[in-house]
Short mmCIF file of C-alpha atoms in Angstrom, two decimals:
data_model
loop_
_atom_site.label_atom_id
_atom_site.label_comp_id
_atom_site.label_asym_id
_atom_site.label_seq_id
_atom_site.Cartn_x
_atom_site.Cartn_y
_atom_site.Cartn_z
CA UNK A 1 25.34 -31.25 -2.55
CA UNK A 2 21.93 -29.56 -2.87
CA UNK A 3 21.62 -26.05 -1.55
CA UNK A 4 18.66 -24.39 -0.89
CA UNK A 5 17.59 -21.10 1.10
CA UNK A 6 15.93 -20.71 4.39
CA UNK A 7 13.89 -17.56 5.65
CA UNK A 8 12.32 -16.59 8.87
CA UNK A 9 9.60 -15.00 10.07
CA UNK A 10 9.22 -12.66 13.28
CA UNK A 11 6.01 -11.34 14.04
CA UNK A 12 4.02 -13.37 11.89
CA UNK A 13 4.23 -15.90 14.54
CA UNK A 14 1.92 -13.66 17.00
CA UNK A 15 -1.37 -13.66 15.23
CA UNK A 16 -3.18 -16.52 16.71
CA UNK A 17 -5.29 -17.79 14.84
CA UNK A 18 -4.97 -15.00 12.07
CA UNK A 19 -1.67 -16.75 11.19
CA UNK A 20 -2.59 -18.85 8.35
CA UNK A 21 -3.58 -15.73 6.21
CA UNK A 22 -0.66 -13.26 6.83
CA UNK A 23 1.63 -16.71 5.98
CA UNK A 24 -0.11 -17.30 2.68
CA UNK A 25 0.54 -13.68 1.96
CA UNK A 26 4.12 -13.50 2.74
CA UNK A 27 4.12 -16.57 0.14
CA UNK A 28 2.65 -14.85 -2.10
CA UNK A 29 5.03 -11.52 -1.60
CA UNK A 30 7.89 -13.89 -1.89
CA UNK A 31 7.32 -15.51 -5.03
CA UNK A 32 5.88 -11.76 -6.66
CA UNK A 33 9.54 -10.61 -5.51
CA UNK A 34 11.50 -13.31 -7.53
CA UNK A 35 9.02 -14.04 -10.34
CA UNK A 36 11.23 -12.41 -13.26
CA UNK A 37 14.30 -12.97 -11.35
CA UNK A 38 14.75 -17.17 -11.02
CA UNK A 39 11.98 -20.56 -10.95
CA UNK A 40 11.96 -21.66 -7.79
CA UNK A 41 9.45 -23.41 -5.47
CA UNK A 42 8.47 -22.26 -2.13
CA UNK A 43 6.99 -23.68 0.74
CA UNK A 44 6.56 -23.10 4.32
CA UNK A 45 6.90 -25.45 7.29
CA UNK A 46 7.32 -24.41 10.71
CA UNK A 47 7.55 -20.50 10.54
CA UNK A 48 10.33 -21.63 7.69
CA UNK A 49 10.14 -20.56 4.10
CA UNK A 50 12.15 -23.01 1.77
CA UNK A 51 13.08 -21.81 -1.55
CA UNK A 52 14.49 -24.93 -3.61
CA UNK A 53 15.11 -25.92 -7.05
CA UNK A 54 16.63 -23.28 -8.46
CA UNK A 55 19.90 -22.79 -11.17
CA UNK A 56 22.82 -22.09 -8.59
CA UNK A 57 23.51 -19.25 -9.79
CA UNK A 58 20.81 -17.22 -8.86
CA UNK A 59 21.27 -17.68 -5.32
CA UNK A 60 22.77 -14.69 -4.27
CA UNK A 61 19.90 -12.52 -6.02
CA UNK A 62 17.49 -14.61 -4.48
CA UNK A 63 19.07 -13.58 -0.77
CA UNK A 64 18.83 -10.18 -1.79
CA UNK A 65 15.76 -9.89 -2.93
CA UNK A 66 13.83 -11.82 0.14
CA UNK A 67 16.26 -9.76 2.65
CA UNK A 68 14.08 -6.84 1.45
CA UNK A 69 10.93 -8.98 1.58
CA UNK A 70 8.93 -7.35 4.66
CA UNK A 71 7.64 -10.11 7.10
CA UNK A 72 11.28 -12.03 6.63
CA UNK A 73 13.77 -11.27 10.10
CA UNK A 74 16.43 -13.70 8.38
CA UNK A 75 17.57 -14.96 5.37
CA UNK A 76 20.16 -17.54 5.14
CA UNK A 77 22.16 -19.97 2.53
CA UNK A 78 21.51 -24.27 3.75
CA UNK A 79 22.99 -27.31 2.47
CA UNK A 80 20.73 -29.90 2.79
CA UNK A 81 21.31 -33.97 3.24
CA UNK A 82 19.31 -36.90 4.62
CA UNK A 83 18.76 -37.65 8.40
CA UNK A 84 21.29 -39.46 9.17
CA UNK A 85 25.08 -38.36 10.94
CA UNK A 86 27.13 -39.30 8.30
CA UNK A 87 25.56 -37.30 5.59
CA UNK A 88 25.14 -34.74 8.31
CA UNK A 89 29.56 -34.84 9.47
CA UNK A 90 29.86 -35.26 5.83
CA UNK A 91 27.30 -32.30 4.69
CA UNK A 92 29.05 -30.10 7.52
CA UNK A 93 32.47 -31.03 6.83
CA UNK A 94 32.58 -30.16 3.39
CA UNK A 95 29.91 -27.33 3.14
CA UNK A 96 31.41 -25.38 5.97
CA UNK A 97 35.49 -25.76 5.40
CA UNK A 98 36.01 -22.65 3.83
CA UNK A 99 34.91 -21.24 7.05
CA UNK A 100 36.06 -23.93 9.38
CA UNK A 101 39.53 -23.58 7.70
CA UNK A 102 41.32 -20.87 8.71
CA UNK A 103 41.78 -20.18 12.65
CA UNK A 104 39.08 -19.70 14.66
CA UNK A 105 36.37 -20.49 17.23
CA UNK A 106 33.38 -22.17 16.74
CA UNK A 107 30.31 -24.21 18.48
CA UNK A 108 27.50 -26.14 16.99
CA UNK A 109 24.15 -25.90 17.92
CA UNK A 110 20.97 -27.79 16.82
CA UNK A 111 17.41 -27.76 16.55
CA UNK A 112 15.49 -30.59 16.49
CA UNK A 113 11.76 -30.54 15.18
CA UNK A 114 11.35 -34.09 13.92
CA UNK A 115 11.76 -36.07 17.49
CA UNK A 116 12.08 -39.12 15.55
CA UNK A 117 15.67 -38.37 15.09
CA UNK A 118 17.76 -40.93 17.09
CA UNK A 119 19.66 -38.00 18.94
CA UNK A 120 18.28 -34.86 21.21
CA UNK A 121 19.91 -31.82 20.40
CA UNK A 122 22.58 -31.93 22.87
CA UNK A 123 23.81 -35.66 21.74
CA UNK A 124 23.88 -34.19 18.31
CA UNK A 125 25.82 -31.00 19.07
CA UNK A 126 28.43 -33.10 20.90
CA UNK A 127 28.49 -35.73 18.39
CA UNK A 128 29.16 -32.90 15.13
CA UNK A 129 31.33 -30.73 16.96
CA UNK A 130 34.02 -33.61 17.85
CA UNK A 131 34.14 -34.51 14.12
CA UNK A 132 34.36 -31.20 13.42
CA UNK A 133 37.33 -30.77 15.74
CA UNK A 134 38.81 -33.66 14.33
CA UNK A 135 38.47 -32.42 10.80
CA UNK A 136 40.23 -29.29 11.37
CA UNK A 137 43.05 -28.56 13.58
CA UNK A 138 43.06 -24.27 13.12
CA UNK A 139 39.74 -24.15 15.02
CA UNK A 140 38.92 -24.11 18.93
CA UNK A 141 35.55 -24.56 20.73
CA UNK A 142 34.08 -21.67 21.88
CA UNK A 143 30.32 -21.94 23.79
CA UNK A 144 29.83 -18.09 24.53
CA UNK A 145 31.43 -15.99 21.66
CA UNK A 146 31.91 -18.11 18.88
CA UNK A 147 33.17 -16.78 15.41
CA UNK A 148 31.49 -19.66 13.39
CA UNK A 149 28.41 -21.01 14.99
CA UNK A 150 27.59 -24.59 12.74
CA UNK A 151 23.78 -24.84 12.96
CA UNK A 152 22.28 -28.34 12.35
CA UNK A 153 18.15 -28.35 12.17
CA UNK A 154 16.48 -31.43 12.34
CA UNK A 155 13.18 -31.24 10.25
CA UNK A 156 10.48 -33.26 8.76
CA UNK A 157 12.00 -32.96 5.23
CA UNK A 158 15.86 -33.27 5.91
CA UNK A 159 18.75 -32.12 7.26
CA UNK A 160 19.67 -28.77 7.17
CA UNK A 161 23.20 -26.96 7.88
CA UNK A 162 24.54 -23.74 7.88
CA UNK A 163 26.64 -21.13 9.22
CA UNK A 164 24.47 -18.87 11.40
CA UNK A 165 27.08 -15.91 11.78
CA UNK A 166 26.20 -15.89 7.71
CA UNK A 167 22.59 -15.07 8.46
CA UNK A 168 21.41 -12.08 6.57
CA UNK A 169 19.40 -9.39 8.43
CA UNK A 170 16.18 -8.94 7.12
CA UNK A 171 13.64 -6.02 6.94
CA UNK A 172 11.24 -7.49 9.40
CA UNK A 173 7.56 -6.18 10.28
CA UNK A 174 4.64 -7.32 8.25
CA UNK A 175 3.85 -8.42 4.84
CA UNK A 176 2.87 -5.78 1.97
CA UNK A 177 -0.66 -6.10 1.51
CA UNK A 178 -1.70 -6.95 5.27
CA UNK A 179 -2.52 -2.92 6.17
CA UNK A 180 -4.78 -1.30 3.69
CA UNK A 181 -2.89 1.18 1.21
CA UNK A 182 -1.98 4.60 1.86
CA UNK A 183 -0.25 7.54 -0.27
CA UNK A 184 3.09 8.87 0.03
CA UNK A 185 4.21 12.56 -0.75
CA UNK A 186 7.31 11.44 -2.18
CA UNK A 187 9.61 14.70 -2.76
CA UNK A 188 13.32 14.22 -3.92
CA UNK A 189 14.52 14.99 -0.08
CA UNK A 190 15.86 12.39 2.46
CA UNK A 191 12.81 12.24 4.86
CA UNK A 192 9.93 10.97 2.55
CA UNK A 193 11.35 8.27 1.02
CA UNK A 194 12.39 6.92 4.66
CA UNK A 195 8.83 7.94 5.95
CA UNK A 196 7.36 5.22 2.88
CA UNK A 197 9.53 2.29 3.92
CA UNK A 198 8.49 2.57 7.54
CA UNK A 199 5.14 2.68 6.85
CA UNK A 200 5.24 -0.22 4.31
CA UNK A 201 6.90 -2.06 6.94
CA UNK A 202 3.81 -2.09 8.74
CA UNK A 203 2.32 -4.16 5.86
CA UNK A 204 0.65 -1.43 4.29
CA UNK A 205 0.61 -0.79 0.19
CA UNK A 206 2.32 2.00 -0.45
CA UNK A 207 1.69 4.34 -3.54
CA UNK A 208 2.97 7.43 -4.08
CA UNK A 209 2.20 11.28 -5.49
CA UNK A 210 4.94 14.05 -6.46
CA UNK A 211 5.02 17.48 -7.56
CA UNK A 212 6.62 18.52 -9.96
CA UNK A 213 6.96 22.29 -11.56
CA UNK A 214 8.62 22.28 -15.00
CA UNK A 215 10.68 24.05 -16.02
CA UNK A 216 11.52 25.58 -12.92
CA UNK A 217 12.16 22.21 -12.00
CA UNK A 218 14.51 19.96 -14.47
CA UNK A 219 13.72 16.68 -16.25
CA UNK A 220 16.89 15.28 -13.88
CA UNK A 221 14.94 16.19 -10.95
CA UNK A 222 11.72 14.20 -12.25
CA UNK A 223 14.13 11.37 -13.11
CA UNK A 224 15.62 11.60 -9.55
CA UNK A 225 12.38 11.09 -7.75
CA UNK A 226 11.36 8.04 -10.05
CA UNK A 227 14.70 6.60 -9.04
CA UNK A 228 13.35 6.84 -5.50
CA UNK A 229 10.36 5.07 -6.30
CA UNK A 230 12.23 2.39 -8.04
CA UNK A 231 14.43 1.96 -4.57
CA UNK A 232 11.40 1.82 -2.85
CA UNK A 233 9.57 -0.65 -4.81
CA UNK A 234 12.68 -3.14 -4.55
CA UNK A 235 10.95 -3.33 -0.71
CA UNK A 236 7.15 -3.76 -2.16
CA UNK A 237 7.47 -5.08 -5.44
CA UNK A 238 5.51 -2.18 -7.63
CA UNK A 239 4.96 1.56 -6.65
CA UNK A 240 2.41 3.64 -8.28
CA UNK A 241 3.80 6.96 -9.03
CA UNK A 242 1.47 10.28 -9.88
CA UNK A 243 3.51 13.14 -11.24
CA UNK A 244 1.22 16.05 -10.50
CA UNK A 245 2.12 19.61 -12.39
CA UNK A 246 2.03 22.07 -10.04
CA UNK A 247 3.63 25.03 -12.04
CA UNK A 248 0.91 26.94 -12.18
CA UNK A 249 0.17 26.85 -8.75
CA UNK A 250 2.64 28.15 -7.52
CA UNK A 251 3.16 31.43 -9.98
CA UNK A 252 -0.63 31.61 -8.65
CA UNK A 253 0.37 31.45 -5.12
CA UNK A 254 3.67 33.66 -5.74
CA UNK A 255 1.75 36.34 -7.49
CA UNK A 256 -1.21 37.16 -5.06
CA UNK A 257 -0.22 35.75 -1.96
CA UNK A 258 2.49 37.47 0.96
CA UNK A 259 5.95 35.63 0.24
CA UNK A 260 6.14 34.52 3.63
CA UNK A 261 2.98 32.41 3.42
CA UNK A 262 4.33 30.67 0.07
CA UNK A 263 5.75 27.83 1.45
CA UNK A 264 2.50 26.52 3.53
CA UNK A 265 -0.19 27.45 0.99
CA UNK A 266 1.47 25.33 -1.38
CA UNK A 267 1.63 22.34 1.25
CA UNK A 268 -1.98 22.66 1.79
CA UNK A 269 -2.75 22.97 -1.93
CA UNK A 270 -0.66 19.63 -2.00
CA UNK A 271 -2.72 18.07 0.79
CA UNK A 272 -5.93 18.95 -0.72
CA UNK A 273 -4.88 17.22 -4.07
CA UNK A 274 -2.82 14.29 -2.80
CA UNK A 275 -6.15 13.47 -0.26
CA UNK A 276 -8.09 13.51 -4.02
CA UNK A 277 -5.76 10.98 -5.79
CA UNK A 278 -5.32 8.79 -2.56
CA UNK A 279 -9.31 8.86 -1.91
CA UNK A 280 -9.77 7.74 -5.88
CA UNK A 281 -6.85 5.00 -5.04
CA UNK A 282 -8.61 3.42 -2.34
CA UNK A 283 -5.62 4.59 -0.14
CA UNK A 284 -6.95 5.25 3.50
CA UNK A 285 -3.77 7.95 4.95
CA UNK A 286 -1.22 10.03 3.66
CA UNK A 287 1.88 10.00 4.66
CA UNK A 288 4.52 12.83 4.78
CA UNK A 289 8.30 13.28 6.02
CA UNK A 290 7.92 15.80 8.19
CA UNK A 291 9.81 15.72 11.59
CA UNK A 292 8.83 18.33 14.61
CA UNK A 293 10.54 21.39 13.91
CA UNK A 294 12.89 20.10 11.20
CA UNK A 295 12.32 23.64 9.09
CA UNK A 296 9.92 26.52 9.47
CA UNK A 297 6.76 24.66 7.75
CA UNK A 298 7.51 21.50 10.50
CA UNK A 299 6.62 23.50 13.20
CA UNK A 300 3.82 22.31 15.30
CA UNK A 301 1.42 25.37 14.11
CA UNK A 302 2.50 25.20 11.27
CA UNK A 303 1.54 21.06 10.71
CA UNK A 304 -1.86 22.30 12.36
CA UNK A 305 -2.19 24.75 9.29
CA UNK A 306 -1.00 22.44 6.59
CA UNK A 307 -3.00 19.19 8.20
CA UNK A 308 -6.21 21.27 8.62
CA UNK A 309 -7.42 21.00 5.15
CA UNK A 310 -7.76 16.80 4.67
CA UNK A 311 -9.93 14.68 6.75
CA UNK A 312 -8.17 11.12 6.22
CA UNK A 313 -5.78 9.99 8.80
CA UNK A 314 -1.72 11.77 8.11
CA UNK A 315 0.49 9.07 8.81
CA UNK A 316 3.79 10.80 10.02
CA UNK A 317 6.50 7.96 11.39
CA UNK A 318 9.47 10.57 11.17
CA UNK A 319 7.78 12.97 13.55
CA UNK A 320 10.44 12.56 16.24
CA UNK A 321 13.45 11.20 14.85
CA UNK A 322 16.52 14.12 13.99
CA UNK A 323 18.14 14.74 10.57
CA UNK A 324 20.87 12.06 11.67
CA UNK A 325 18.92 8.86 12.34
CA UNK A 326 16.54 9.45 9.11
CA UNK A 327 19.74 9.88 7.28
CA UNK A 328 20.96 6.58 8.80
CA UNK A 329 17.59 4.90 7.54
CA UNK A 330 18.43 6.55 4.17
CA UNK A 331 21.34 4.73 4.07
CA UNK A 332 20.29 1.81 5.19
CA UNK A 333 17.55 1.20 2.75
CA UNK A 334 19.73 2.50 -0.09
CA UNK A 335 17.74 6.26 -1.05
CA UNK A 336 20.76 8.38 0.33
CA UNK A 337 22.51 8.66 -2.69
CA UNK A 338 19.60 9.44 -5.06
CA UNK A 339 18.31 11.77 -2.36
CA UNK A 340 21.03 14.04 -2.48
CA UNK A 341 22.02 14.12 -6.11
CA UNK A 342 21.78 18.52 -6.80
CA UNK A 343 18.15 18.50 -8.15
CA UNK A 344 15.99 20.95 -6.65
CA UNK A 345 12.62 19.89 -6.12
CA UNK A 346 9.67 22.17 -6.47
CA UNK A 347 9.77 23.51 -2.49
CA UNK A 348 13.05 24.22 -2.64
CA UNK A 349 12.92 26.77 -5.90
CA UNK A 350 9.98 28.88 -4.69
CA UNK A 351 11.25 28.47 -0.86
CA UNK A 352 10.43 32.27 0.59
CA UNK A 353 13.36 34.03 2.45
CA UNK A 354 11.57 34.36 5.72
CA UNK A 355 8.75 32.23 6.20
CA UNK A 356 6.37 32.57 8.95
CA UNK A 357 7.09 29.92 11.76
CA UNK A 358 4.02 30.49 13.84
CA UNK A 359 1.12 30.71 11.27
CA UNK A 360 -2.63 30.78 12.54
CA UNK A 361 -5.44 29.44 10.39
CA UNK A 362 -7.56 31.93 10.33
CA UNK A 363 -4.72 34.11 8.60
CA UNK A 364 -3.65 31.45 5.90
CA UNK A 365 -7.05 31.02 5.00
CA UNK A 366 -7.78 34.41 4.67
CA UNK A 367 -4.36 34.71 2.32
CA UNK A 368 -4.97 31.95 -0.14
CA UNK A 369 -8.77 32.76 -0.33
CA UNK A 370 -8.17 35.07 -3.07
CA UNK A 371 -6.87 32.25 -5.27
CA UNK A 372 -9.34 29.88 -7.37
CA UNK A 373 -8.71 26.82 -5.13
CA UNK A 374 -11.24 24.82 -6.98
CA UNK A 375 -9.83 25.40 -10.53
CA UNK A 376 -6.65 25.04 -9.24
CA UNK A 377 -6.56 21.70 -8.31
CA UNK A 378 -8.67 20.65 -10.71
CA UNK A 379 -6.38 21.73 -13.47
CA UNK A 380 -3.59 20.23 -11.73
CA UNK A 381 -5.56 16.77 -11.20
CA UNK A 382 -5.92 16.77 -15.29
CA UNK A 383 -2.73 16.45 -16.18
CA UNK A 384 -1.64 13.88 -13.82
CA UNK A 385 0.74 11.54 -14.90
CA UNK A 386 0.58 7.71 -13.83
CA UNK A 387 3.92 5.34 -13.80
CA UNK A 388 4.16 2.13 -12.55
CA UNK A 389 7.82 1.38 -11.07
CA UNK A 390 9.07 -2.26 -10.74
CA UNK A 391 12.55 -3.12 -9.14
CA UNK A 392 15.09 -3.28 -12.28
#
């Protein structure tokens, strides 16, 4: 029995005319996700992606990885047989009896896109389910909440059958590579690693930029944020990483500026310099974590301080979600864990004890005007460090 896998598209399908180029780069997404994982061959036939010819045992890696494959809605496991009902009672009977085994309900359902097929789909839902019934005596029919739903599609190249309550969830949206690039400011917190998967969803290419102020800041909490990446980049194939040191910075900032300014001079020093690497990236936005109100520096004056000093768009998809549903993204996409492993991050160890909450421009300019802004960043930008991070 051949077995092959079948993914879906969602919004793909709405792009008129448009179509033929966001399909040929989901393809090519696809097959960049499982190059170093399994051969394969891929094609794509009515909004269905069919990966075939493949060693068996690679099929449950290949599920994962395309569930994370943005542009996919559903990933499933198919056995395949000819058109024909016996191979496709046979194909059913023995494919599906682990499931169809033990006592429960079930209905079959079908789709037929070749109309060449002897039967419509309602002759061939009748016809499969009695045989089914036949075949095993633990199950009962059940039209309207079925615990096994046997799916039979019709198509140009075969037969295909599966169990559709198997179906695996995937991440949806559009295809990486389909919405310009933009740059994340990745920190080792919950929020921005959820704020880069969102916005990859959209189809755009994500790289990202960090901050990092050794040794006030350990080599664990470096390692932690690359971890992040790496989680990421099992949803885009490759993230860019730049480690920017940002030590010096912040003794600058510390030592001539009011403590309670600290925390949004540095932001807008990181601002200025993440707008330079994204601008020599080609990126278009930034994108931050920050959600309205969240902590002193997410207040809405004090996002019109800290936003103030770039001029390209600052992509924000957190902005009204609480701590509780990013969290529950967190979790979902699998950065939870990593997020909260004890590894401060270089807000957190120079985070004053009162910071202001309702900052005005005028005054945070005036404060960090006595610092060499220029020479600042510049110093910073030369010892950048650049890491490209693959899914292991």
């Amino acid at each position: 029995m051949k077995e092959i896998v079948l993914a879906k598209y969602g919004e793909i399908i709405l792009k008129g005319g448009n179509r033929p180029k966001f399909e040929r780069l989901l393809i090519d997404n696809i097959k960049d996700a499982l190059k170093n994982v399994v051969r394969c061959r891929v094609t794509l036939t009515q909004a269905t992606i069919y990966i075939e010819e493949f060693d068996e045992d690679k099929i449950d890696i290949i599920v994962d990885r395309l569930s994370k494959v943005f542009g996919i809605v559903s990933v499933t496991r198919a056995a395949v047989c000819e058109k024909n009902m016996d191979a496709i009672k046979e194909t059913a009977r023995e494919y599906l009896k682990d499931d169809l085994s033990a006592p429960a309900t079930f209905k079959v359902e079908a789709k037929r896109s070749d109309k060449a097929f002897p039967l419509n789909s309602v002759q061939l839902c009748i016809e499969l389910g009695g045989y089914l019934d036949d075949c095993f005596p633990n199950i009962q029919c059940d039209v309207h909440d079925p615990d096994i739903t046997v799916m039979a599609e019709i198509r140009e190249a075969g037969a295909y059958i599966y169990n559709r309550n198997k179906k695996i969830k995937g991440q949806g949206g559009m295809p990486i590579g389909s919405g310009s690039k933009a740059m994340l400011l990745l920190s080792g917190g919950i929020d921005s690693p959820v704020a880069g998967h969102m916005i990859a969803k959209r189809g755009v290419t994500v790289e990202a930029v960090n901050f990092f102020s050794f040794p006030y800041t350990s080599e664990r909490a470096k390692e932690k944020v690359i971890e992040l990446a790496r989680i990421i980049s099992c949803y885009t194939s490759k993230i860019r990483l730049y480690i920017v040191p940002f030590t010096d910075i912040q003794l600058a900032i510390r030592e001539k500026c009011p403590e309670e300014h600290m925390t949004l001079i540095m932001r807008r020093f990181m601002m200025r310099i993440s707008e330079k690497i994204a601008r020599k990236a080609g990126a278009k936005a930034l994108v931050t974590g920050e959600s309205v109100g969240q902590v002193a520096s997410q207040t809405l004056a004090a996002l019109d301080v800290t936003n103030a000093v770039v001029d390209m768009p600052i992509l924000q998809p957190l902005i009204g979600m609480d701590k509780i549903e990013v969290i529950k993204r967190a979790e979902e996409i699998g950065t939870y864990e990593t997020s909260i492993l004890p590894y401060e991050d270089c807000c957190t160890v120079f985070t004053p004890k009162h910071p202001t909450i309702n900052p005005k421009r005028a005054t945070i300019e005036r404060t960090e005007s006595v610092l060499d802004i220029d020479g600042l960043e510049a110093a910073a930008l030369s010892g950048v460090e650049v890491i490209d991070i693959y899914p292991e």
